[in-house]
Amino acid sequence: MKRIEDLIEQLSLLEHILEARFIQERSTQTQTVIDKGHRVGRALKETEQSIEWNICSRKSG
């Protein structure tokens, strides 16, 4: 009976470890998506500024 209780306790600990790893992995994936989103946002802003500059230079030229 003691052996079964020990195994149940080990399984419970393993479950918590796996949950923590899963949460950590999801957090890493989420941060990656956020970082890529920021990069895309900066690229879009730079593109908009470039287009505005080209339009203004054509109007003045």
Coordinates of N, CA and C in Angstrom, one line a residue:
M1 N 0.8 -1.2 0.0 CA 0.0 0.0 0.0 C 0.9 1.3 0.0
K2 N 1.9 1.2 0.8 CA 2.9 2.4 0.8 C 3.5 2.6 -0.5
R3 N 3.8 1.6 -1.3 CA 4.4 1.7 -2.6 C 3.4 2.4 -3.5
I4 N 2.1 2.1 -3.5 CA 1.1 2.7 -4.3 C 1.0 4.2 -3.9
E5 N 1.0 4.5 -2.7 CA 0.9 5.9 -2.2 C 2.1 6.7 -2.7
D6 N 3.3 6.1 -2.7 CA 4.5 6.8 -3.2 C 4.4 7.0 -4.7
L7 N 3.9 6.0 -5.4 CA 3.7 6.2 -6.9 C 2.7 7.3 -7.2
I8 N 1.6 7.3 -6.5 CA 0.6 8.4 -6.7 C 1.2 9.7 -6.4
E9 N 2.0 9.8 -5.4 CA 2.7 11.1 -5.0 C 3.6 11.5 -6.1
Q10 N 4.4 10.6 -6.6 CA 5.4 10.8 -7.7 C 4.6 11.3 -9.0
L11 N 3.5 10.6 -9.3 CA 2.7 11.0 -10.5 C 2.2 12.4 -10.3
S12 N 1.7 12.7 -9.1 CA 1.2 14.1 -8.8 C 2.3 15.1 -9.1
L13 N 3.5 14.8 -8.6 CA 4.6 15.8 -8.7 C 5.0 15.9 -10.2
L14 N 5.0 14.8 -10.9 CA 5.3 14.8 -12.4 C 4.2 15.6 -13.1
E15 N 3.0 15.5 -12.7 CA 1.9 16.2 -13.3 C 2.2 17.7 -13.2
H16 N 2.6 18.2 -12.0 CA 2.8 19.6 -11.7 C 4.0 20.1 -12.5
I17 N 5.0 19.2 -12.7 CA 6.2 19.6 -13.5 C 5.8 19.8 -14.9
L18 N 5.0 18.8 -15.4 CA 4.6 18.9 -16.8 C 3.7 20.2 -17.1
E19 N 2.9 20.5 -16.1 CA 2.0 21.7 -16.3 C 2.9 22.9 -16.3
A20 N 3.9 23.0 -15.4 CA 4.8 24.1 -15.4 C 5.6 24.3 -16.7
R21 N 6.0 23.2 -17.2 CA 6.8 23.2 -18.5 C 5.9 23.7 -19.6
F22 N 4.6 23.2 -19.6 CA 3.7 23.6 -20.6 C 3.4 25.1 -20.6
I23 N 3.2 25.6 -19.4 CA 2.9 27.0 -19.2 C 4.1 27.8 -19.6
Q24 N 5.3 27.3 -19.3 CA 6.5 28.1 -19.7 C 6.7 28.1 -21.2
E25 N 6.4 27.0 -21.9 CA 6.5 26.9 -23.3 C 5.5 27.8 -24.0
R26 N 4.3 27.8 -23.5 CA 3.2 28.7 -24.0 C 3.7 30.2 -23.8
S27 N 4.2 30.5 -22.7 CA 4.7 31.8 -22.4 C 5.8 32.2 -23.4
T28 N 6.7 31.3 -23.7 CA 7.8 31.6 -24.6 C 7.2 31.8 -26.0
Q29 N 6.2 31.0 -26.4 CA 5.6 31.1 -27.7 C 4.8 32.5 -27.8
T30 N 4.2 32.8 -26.8 CA 3.4 34.1 -26.7 C 4.4 35.3 -26.9
Q31 N 5.5 35.2 -26.2 CA 6.5 36.3 -26.2 C 7.1 36.4 -27.6
T32 N 7.3 35.3 -28.3 CA 7.8 35.3 -29.7 C 6.8 35.9 -30.6
V33 N 5.5 35.6 -30.5 CA 4.5 36.2 -31.3 C 4.5 37.7 -31.0
I34 N 4.5 38.2 -29.8 CA 4.5 39.6 -29.5 C 5.7 40.3 -30.1
D35 N 6.9 39.7 -30.0 CA 8.1 40.3 -30.5 C 8.0 40.4 -32.0
K36 N 7.5 39.4 -32.7 CA 7.4 39.4 -34.1 C 6.3 40.5 -34.5
G37 N 5.3 40.6 -33.7 CA 4.2 41.6 -34.0 C 4.8 43.0 -33.9
H38 N 5.7 43.3 -32.9 CA 6.3 44.6 -32.8 C 7.2 44.9 -34.0
R39 N 8.0 43.8 -34.5 CA 8.8 44.0 -35.7 C 8.0 44.3 -36.9
V40 N 6.9 43.6 -37.1 CA 6.0 43.9 -38.2 C 5.4 45.3 -38.1
G41 N 5.0 45.7 -36.9 CA 4.5 47.1 -36.7 C 5.5 48.1 -37.0
R42 N 6.8 47.9 -36.6 CA 7.8 48.9 -37.0 C 8.1 48.9 -38.5
A43 N 8.1 47.8 -39.1 CA 8.3 47.7 -40.6 C 7.1 48.4 -41.3
L44 N 5.9 48.3 -40.8 CA 4.8 48.9 -41.4 C 4.9 50.5 -41.3
K45 N 5.3 50.9 -40.1 CA 5.4 52.3 -39.9 C 6.5 52.9 -40.8
E46 N 7.7 52.2 -40.9 CA 8.7 52.7 -41.8 C 8.3 52.7 -43.2
T47 N 7.5 51.7 -43.6 CA 7.0 51.7 -45.0 C 6.0 52.9 -45.2
E48 N 5.1 53.2 -44.3 CA 4.2 54.3 -44.4 C 5.0 55.6 -44.5
Q49 N 6.1 55.8 -43.7 CA 6.9 57.0 -43.7 C 7.6 57.1 -45.1
S50 N 8.1 56.0 -45.6 CA 8.7 56.0 -46.9 C 7.8 56.4 -48.0
I51 N 6.6 55.9 -47.9 CA 5.5 56.2 -48.9 C 5.2 57.7 -48.8
E52 N 5.0 58.2 -47.6 CA 4.7 59.6 -47.4 C 5.8 60.5 -48.0
W53 N 7.1 60.1 -47.7 CA 8.2 60.9 -48.2 C 8.2 60.9 -49.7
N54 N 8.0 59.7 -50.3 CA 8.0 59.6 -51.8 C 6.9 60.5 -52.4
I55 N 5.7 60.5 -51.8 CA 4.6 61.3 -52.3 C 4.9 62.8 -52.2
C56 N 5.5 63.2 -51.0 CA 5.8 64.6 -50.8 C 6.9 65.0 -51.8
S57 N 7.9 64.2 -52.0 CA 9.0 64.5 -52.9 C 8.5 64.6 -54.4
R58 N 7.5 63.8 -54.7 CA 7.0 63.9 -56.1 C 6.2 65.2 -56.3
K59 N 5.4 65.6 -55.2 CA 4.6 66.8 -55.3 C 5.5 68.0 -55.4
S60 N 6.6 68.0 -54.6 CA 7.5 69.2 -54.6 C 8.5 69.1 -55.8
G61 N 8.7 68.0 -56.5 CA 9.6 67.9 -57.6 C 9.0 68.0 -58.9

